[in-house]
mmCIF file of C-alpha atoms in Angstrom:
data_model
loop_
_atom_site.group_PDB
_atom_site.id
_atom_site.type_symbol
_atom_site.label_atom_id
_atom_site.label_comp_id
_atom_site.label_asym_id
_atom_site.label_seq_id
_atom_site.Cartn_x
_atom_site.Cartn_y
_atom_site.Cartn_z
ATOM 1 C CA MET N 27 0.000 0.000 0.000
ATOM 2 C CA THR N 28 1.368 3.426 -0.942
ATOM 3 C CA LEU N 29 1.745 6.118 1.698
ATOM 4 C CA LYS N 30 -0.946 8.138 -0.071
ATOM 5 C CA LYS N 31 -3.388 5.240 0.331
ATOM 6 C CA VAL N 32 -2.275 4.730 3.949
ATOM 7 C CA LYS N 33 -3.039 8.390 4.670
ATOM 8 C CA ILE N 34 -6.503 8.061 3.107
ATOM 9 C CA LEU N 35 -7.141 4.918 5.184
ATOM 10 C CA LEU N 36 -6.014 6.548 8.422
ATOM 11 C CA ASP N 37 -7.848 9.831 7.781
ATOM 12 C CA ASN N 38 -11.053 7.842 7.266
ATOM 13 C CA GLU N 39 -10.418 5.826 10.415
ATOM 14 C CA VAL N 40 -9.820 9.006 12.441
ATOM 15 C CA VAL N 41 -13.203 10.362 11.345
ATOM 16 C CA CYS N 42 -15.013 7.071 11.973
ATOM 17 C CA ARG N 43 -13.399 6.444 15.371
ATOM 18 C CA ASN N 44 -13.818 9.975 16.719
ATOM 19 C CA ASN N 45 -17.024 9.362 18.644
ATOM 20 C CA SER N 46 -17.994 8.408 22.177
ATOM 21 C CA ALA N 47 -19.313 5.001 21.056
ATOM 22 C CA GLU N 48 -15.695 3.896 20.558
ATOM 23 C CA ILE N 49 -15.210 4.007 24.338
ATOM 24 C CA SER N 50 -17.705 1.845 26.205
ATOM 25 C CA LEU N 51 -18.017 -1.276 28.329
ATOM 26 C CA ASP N 52 -18.406 -3.197 25.085
ATOM 27 C CA LYS N 53 -15.174 -1.634 23.810
ATOM 28 C CA PRO N 54 -13.323 -1.226 27.135
ATOM 29 C CA ASP N 55 -10.550 1.316 27.434
ATOM 30 C CA PRO N 56 -9.090 3.111 30.482
ATOM 31 C CA LEU N 57 -10.152 6.362 28.838
ATOM 32 C CA LEU N 58 -13.723 5.328 29.683
ATOM 33 C CA ILE N 59 -13.016 5.815 33.393
ATOM 34 C CA ALA N 60 -10.964 8.958 32.824
ATOM 35 C CA THR N 61 -13.806 10.636 30.941
ATOM 36 C CA GLN N 62 -16.213 9.921 33.795
ATOM 37 C CA HIS N 63 -14.143 12.114 36.129
ATOM 38 C CA ASN N 64 -12.549 14.721 33.839
ATOM 39 C CA ASP N 65 -9.674 15.236 36.270
ATOM 40 C CA GLU N 66 -5.949 15.275 35.408
ATOM 41 C CA THR N 67 -4.922 13.268 38.484
ATOM 42 C CA ILE N 68 -7.545 10.562 38.082
ATOM 43 C CA ALA N 69 -6.755 10.384 34.374
ATOM 44 C CA LEU N 70 -3.091 9.794 35.211
ATOM 45 C CA ILE N 71 -4.006 6.893 37.486
ATOM 46 C CA CYS N 72 -6.088 5.440 34.650
ATOM 47 C CA ALA N 73 -3.181 5.815 32.229
ATOM 48 C CA LEU N 74 -0.517 4.353 34.519
ATOM 49 C CA PHE N 75 -2.527 1.177 35.124
ATOM 50 C CA ALA N 76 -3.276 0.847 31.395
ATOM 51 C CA TYR N 77 -1.294 -2.283 30.638
ATOM 52 C CA GLY N 78 -2.568 -5.801 30.136
ATOM 53 C CA ASN N 79 -6.085 -6.891 29.195
ATOM 54 C CA ALA N 80 -8.367 -3.892 28.563
ATOM 55 C CA ARG N 81 -11.366 -5.402 30.372
ATOM 56 C CA LEU N 82 -9.273 -6.219 33.436
ATOM 57 C CA ILE N 83 -7.795 -2.691 33.422
ATOM 58 C CA VAL N 84 -11.270 -1.143 33.430
ATOM 59 C CA LYS N 85 -12.475 -3.583 36.107
ATOM 60 C CA PHE N 86 -9.556 -2.635 38.370
ATOM 61 C CA LEU N 87 -10.058 1.099 37.800
ATOM 62 C CA GLN N 88 -13.752 0.746 38.616
ATOM 63 C CA SER N 89 -12.777 -0.775 41.969
ATOM 64 C CA LEU N 90 -10.831 2.333 43.002
ATOM 65 C CA ASP N 91 -12.347 5.063 45.166
ATOM 66 C CA PHE N 92 -10.832 8.253 43.787
ATOM 67 C CA THR N 93 -12.175 10.336 46.675
ATOM 68 C CA LEU N 94 -9.251 8.813 48.591
ATOM 69 C CA LEU N 95 -7.096 11.468 46.903
ATOM 70 C CA GLU N 96 -8.548 13.780 49.566
ATOM 71 C CA ALA N 97 -8.061 11.363 52.490
ATOM 72 C CA SER N 98 -5.275 10.967 55.037
ATOM 73 C CA ASP N 99 -2.318 8.699 54.353
ATOM 74 C CA GLU N 100 -3.590 6.260 56.977
ATOM 75 C CA VAL N 101 -7.058 6.039 55.430
ATOM 76 C CA ILE N 102 -5.584 5.580 51.945
ATOM 77 C CA ARG N 103 -3.396 2.702 53.115
ATOM 78 C CA ASP N 104 -6.296 1.084 54.956
ATOM 79 C CA GLU N 105 -8.833 1.414 52.140
ATOM 80 C CA LEU N 106 -6.421 0.150 49.490
ATOM 81 C CA SER N 107 -4.980 -2.687 51.571
ATOM 82 C CA THR N 108 -6.661 -5.325 49.377
ATOM 83 C CA HIS N 109 -6.129 -3.621 46.029
ATOM 84 C CA TYR N 110 -3.461 -4.933 43.703
ATOM 85 C CA TYR N 111 -2.982 -5.136 39.949
ATOM 86 C CA ARG N 112 -0.532 -7.420 38.178
ATOM 87 C CA PHE N 113 2.960 -6.120 39.117
ATOM 88 C CA GLN N 114 1.646 -3.708 41.771
ATOM 89 C CA ASN N 115 0.851 -4.824 45.293
ATOM 90 C CA ALA N 116 -1.378 -2.907 47.728
ATOM 91 C CA GLN N 117 1.549 -0.843 49.011
ATOM 92 C CA ASP N 118 2.418 0.275 45.487
ATOM 93 C CA VAL N 119 -1.190 1.291 44.775
ATOM 94 C CA ALA N 120 -1.495 3.200 48.058
ATOM 95 C CA THR N 121 1.852 4.915 47.486
ATOM 96 C CA LEU N 122 0.672 6.232 44.115
ATOM 97 C CA PHE N 123 -2.471 7.701 45.688
ATOM 98 C CA ILE N 124 -0.505 9.317 48.518
ATOM 99 C CA ALA N 125 2.130 10.716 46.151
ATOM 100 C CA LEU N 126 -0.477 12.202 43.815
ATOM 101 C CA LYS N 127 -2.408 13.645 46.752
ATOM 102 C CA ARG N 128 0.746 15.387 47.976
ATOM 103 C CA LEU N 129 1.527 16.540 44.458
ATOM 104 C CA ARG N 130 -1.875 18.235 44.194
ATOM 105 C CA ASP N 131 -0.981 20.308 47.233
ATOM 106 C CA MET N 132 2.182 21.479 45.457
ATOM 107 C CA ASP N 133 1.105 22.231 41.898
ATOM 108 C CA SER N 134 -0.897 20.884 38.977
ATOM 109 C CA ILE N 135 0.461 18.001 36.936
ATOM 110 C CA GLU N 136 0.259 20.249 33.889
ATOM 111 C CA ASN N 137 2.494 22.900 35.458
ATOM 112 C CA ILE N 138 5.064 20.299 36.529
ATOM 113 C CA PHE N 139 5.199 18.839 33.009
ATOM 114 C CA TYR N 140 5.362 22.318 31.530
ATOM 115 C CA ALA N 141 8.359 23.290 33.687
ATOM 116 C CA GLY N 142 10.479 20.715 31.840
ATOM 117 C CA TYR N 143 8.743 20.982 28.465
ATOM 118 C CA LYS N 144 8.981 24.750 28.005
ATOM 119 C CA LYS N 145 12.781 24.881 27.681
ATOM 120 C CA GLU N 146 12.847 23.209 24.254
ATOM 121 C CA GLU N 147 9.189 22.260 23.737
ATOM 122 C CA ASN N 148 10.164 18.661 24.411
ATOM 123 C CA VAL N 149 7.580 16.420 26.086
ATOM 124 C CA LEU N 150 10.252 13.950 27.214
ATOM 125 C CA GLU N 151 11.981 16.680 29.210
ATOM 126 C CA GLY N 152 8.601 17.450 30.730
ATOM 127 C CA LEU N 153 8.162 13.780 31.581
ATOM 128 C CA TRP N 154 11.557 13.500 33.278
ATOM 129 C CA THR N 155 10.720 16.575 35.384
ATOM 130 C CA PHE N 156 7.394 15.037 36.358
ATOM 131 C CA ILE N 157 8.785 11.606 37.285
ATOM 132 C CA ASP N 158 11.523 13.185 39.416
ATOM 133 C CA THR N 159 8.973 15.368 41.185
ATOM 134 C CA LEU N 160 6.495 12.536 41.759
ATOM 135 C CA LYS N 161 9.156 10.307 43.278
ATOM 136 C CA SER N 162 10.480 13.107 45.487
ATOM 137 C CA VAL N 163 7.171 13.645 47.316
ATOM 138 C CA MET N 164 6.850 10.008 48.401
ATOM 139 C CA LEU N 165 9.929 7.856 48.773
ATOM 140 C CA HIS N 166 9.117 4.263 47.938
ATOM 141 C CA LYS N 167 11.201 1.720 46.090
ATOM 142 C CA SER N 168 9.856 -1.477 44.604
ATOM 143 C CA ARG N 169 9.906 -3.167 41.242
ATOM 144 C CA GLY N 170 6.141 -2.784 40.904
ATOM 145 C CA TYR N 171 6.160 0.920 41.761
ATOM 146 C CA ASP N 172 9.061 1.714 39.446
ATOM 147 C CA PHE N 173 7.242 -0.077 36.630
ATOM 148 C CA LEU N 174 4.071 1.867 37.412
ATOM 149 C CA VAL N 175 5.440 5.418 37.552
ATOM 150 C CA GLY N 176 8.563 4.920 35.453
ATOM 151 C CA THR N 177 12.158 5.995 35.924
ATOM 152 C CA VAL N 178 14.283 8.662 34.280
ATOM 153 C CA PRO N 179 16.626 6.868 31.833
ATOM 154 C CA GLN N 180 20.355 7.222 32.319
ATOM 155 C CA LYS N 181 20.937 7.173 28.553
ATOM 156 C CA GLN N 182 18.882 7.467 25.375
ATOM 157 C CA SER N 183 19.889 4.127 23.849
ATOM 158 C CA GLY N 184 17.575 1.276 24.741
ATOM 159 C CA MET N 185 14.959 3.646 26.167
ATOM 160 C CA GLY N 186 11.427 2.260 26.310
ATOM 161 C CA THR N 187 8.381 3.819 24.664
ATOM 162 C CA TYR N 188 6.824 5.275 27.858
ATOM 163 C CA LYS N 189 3.561 4.442 26.115
ATOM 164 C CA ARG N 190 1.282 5.042 29.089
ATOM 165 C CA TYR N 191 2.637 8.538 29.682
ATOM 166 C CA MET N 192 2.480 9.378 25.961
ATOM 167 C CA MET N 193 -1.135 8.215 25.948
ATOM 168 C CA TYR N 194 -1.876 10.346 29.011
ATOM 169 C CA LEU N 195 -0.401 13.388 27.277
ATOM 170 C CA ARG N 196 -2.630 12.681 24.277
ATOM 171 C CA TRP N 197 -5.674 12.633 26.548
ATOM 172 C CA MET N 198 -4.677 15.851 28.273
ATOM 173 C CA VAL N 199 -3.461 17.922 25.308
ATOM 174 C CA ARG N 200 -5.779 16.940 22.462
ATOM 175 C CA LYS N 201 -9.475 17.774 22.496
ATOM 176 C CA ASP N 202 -12.053 15.864 20.465
ATOM 177 C CA ALA N 203 -14.822 13.319 21.043
ATOM 178 C CA LEU N 204 -12.268 10.979 22.640
ATOM 179 C CA ASP N 205 -9.493 13.042 24.209
ATOM 180 C CA LEU N 206 -10.184 15.265 27.214
ATOM 181 C CA GLY N 207 -8.180 18.369 26.338
ATOM 182 C CA LEU N 208 -7.790 19.489 29.964
ATOM 183 C CA TRP N 209 -4.408 21.162 29.369
ATOM 184 C CA SER N 210 -3.530 24.283 27.404
ATOM 185 C CA LYS N 211 0.224 24.802 27.906
ATOM 186 C CA ILE N 212 1.594 21.961 25.758
ATOM 187 C CA ASP N 213 1.197 22.047 21.978
ATOM 188 C CA LYS N 214 -0.266 18.939 20.331
ATOM 189 C CA LYS N 215 2.311 19.200 17.536
ATOM 190 C CA ASP N 216 4.971 18.189 20.099
ATOM 191 C CA LEU N 217 3.243 15.019 21.276
ATOM 192 C CA LEU N 218 4.860 11.629 20.672
ATOM 193 C CA MET N 219 3.162 8.449 19.561
ATOM 194 C CA PRO N 220 1.899 6.232 22.417
ATOM 195 C CA LEU N 221 3.465 3.147 20.868
ATOM 196 C CA ASP N 222 2.129 -0.204 22.072
ATOM 197 C CA THR N 223 2.380 -3.625 20.471
ATOM 198 C CA HIS N 224 -0.790 -3.119 18.399
ATOM 199 C CA THR N 225 0.300 0.207 16.892
ATOM 200 C CA PHE N 226 3.878 -1.058 16.498
ATOM 201 C CA LYS N 227 2.849 -4.073 14.411
ATOM 202 C CA VAL N 228 0.155 -2.371 12.346
ATOM 203 C CA SER N 229 2.496 0.552 11.602
ATOM 204 C CA GLN N 230 5.099 -1.884 10.308
ATOM 205 C CA ARG N 231 2.521 -3.635 8.120
ATOM 206 C CA LEU N 232 1.357 -0.305 6.694
ATOM 207 C CA GLY N 233 4.921 0.732 5.884
ATOM 208 C CA LEU N 234 4.925 3.588 8.406
ATOM 209 C CA LEU N 235 7.670 2.111 10.550
ATOM 210 C CA LYS N 236 10.872 0.414 9.445
ATOM 211 C CA ARG N 237 12.503 -0.047 12.845
ATOM 212 C CA LYS N 238 12.301 -3.618 14.112
ATOM 213 C CA THR N 239 12.908 -2.808 17.786
ATOM 214 C CA TYR N 240 10.051 -1.724 20.043
ATOM 215 C CA ASP N 241 11.609 1.306 21.756
ATOM 216 C CA MET N 242 11.717 5.118 21.903
ATOM 217 C CA LYS N 243 13.562 5.297 18.589
ATOM 218 C CA ALA N 244 10.579 3.545 17.001
ATOM 219 C CA THR N 245 8.267 6.034 18.717
ATOM 220 C CA LEU N 246 10.222 8.958 17.289
ATOM 221 C CA GLU N 247 10.413 7.406 13.819
ATOM 222 C CA LEU N 248 6.665 6.791 13.663
ATOM 223 C CA THR N 249 5.874 10.253 15.027
ATOM 224 C CA GLN N 250 8.035 11.856 12.337
ATOM 225 C CA ARG N 251 6.306 9.805 9.647
ATOM 226 C CA LEU N 252 2.863 10.835 10.907
ATOM 227 C CA LYS N 253 3.941 14.482 10.880
ATOM 228 C CA LYS N 254 4.069 14.141 7.094
ATOM 229 C CA PHE N 255 0.340 13.377 7.259
ATOM 230 C CA ASP N 256 -0.456 16.161 9.740
ATOM 231 C CA LEU N 257 2.359 18.389 10.967
ATOM 232 C CA LEU N 258 0.265 20.139 13.610
ATOM 233 C CA ASP N 259 -1.514 17.081 15.039
ATOM 234 C CA PRO N 260 0.365 13.852 14.204
ATOM 235 C CA ILE N 261 -0.947 11.891 17.184
ATOM 236 C CA LYS N 262 -4.555 12.159 16.053
ATOM 237 C CA TYR N 263 -3.820 8.874 14.245
ATOM 238 C CA ASP N 264 -3.001 7.005 17.458
ATOM 239 C CA PHE N 265 -6.437 5.681 18.329
ATOM 240 C CA ALA N 266 -7.160 4.728 14.714
ATOM 241 C CA LEU N 267 -3.918 2.736 14.467
ATOM 242 C CA TYR N 268 -4.561 1.128 17.846
ATOM 243 C CA ARG N 269 -8.047 -0.043 16.892
ATOM 244 C CA LEU N 270 -6.876 -1.287 13.474
ATOM 245 C CA GLY N 271 -4.352 -3.478 15.242
ATOM 246 C CA GLN N 272 -6.555 -4.511 18.128
ATOM 247 C CA GLU N 273 -9.434 -5.505 15.842
ATOM 248 C CA LYS N 274 -7.004 -7.130 13.394
ATOM 249 C CA LEU N 275 -8.295 -5.035 10.505
ATOM 250 C CA GLN N 276 -4.757 -4.464 9.196
#
């Protein structure tokens, strides 16, 4: 398929998928829970737990009481003492809630991201600033927690895709029938592709991605290719690519 035909396919998919019916209990996605609350902190929790089976993700998120973000540390630990998800035990889950509660007392997530982003309009710099800040407000070290909130890489080579954070930024920065558009300080032209296994494989099949390794270099390569389709909003194609792969349409 030529790139011209790929663009026509994806543009059509973007139009068809850009409706609330794409996010439902029949088509489960963590964005379903995020849209019910319209809150940057709750949306981040939804994004960070967005790995694994979509139905199980939504089921876990539905079990969480987000009013705990206003509770004391002791109440949070007590109420979440039986909550766990895959690599995260109850302590990891409670730590995230406590850290985000403390963060809300300091500043908005948007402002923390923006502090790193604004220097060179680089969302990765914004992400490193955010991860450092999040970890500084609540010291906790475990494999499950590090997987959940991420770590700042020591070097660029071999860096992962940070898919869940890139997806969160899409939710926050873009505004349409799917994405929340709660932020205004970061430009959607600077977003990076939330690359998961579905989008990785379908992008290769469509000739959008040559790289064979699933990493940040692949994310950057695909983002640059999509900028040729839409320079000002390349990540609008994310959900379309994801669904094409998930539903095995391509």
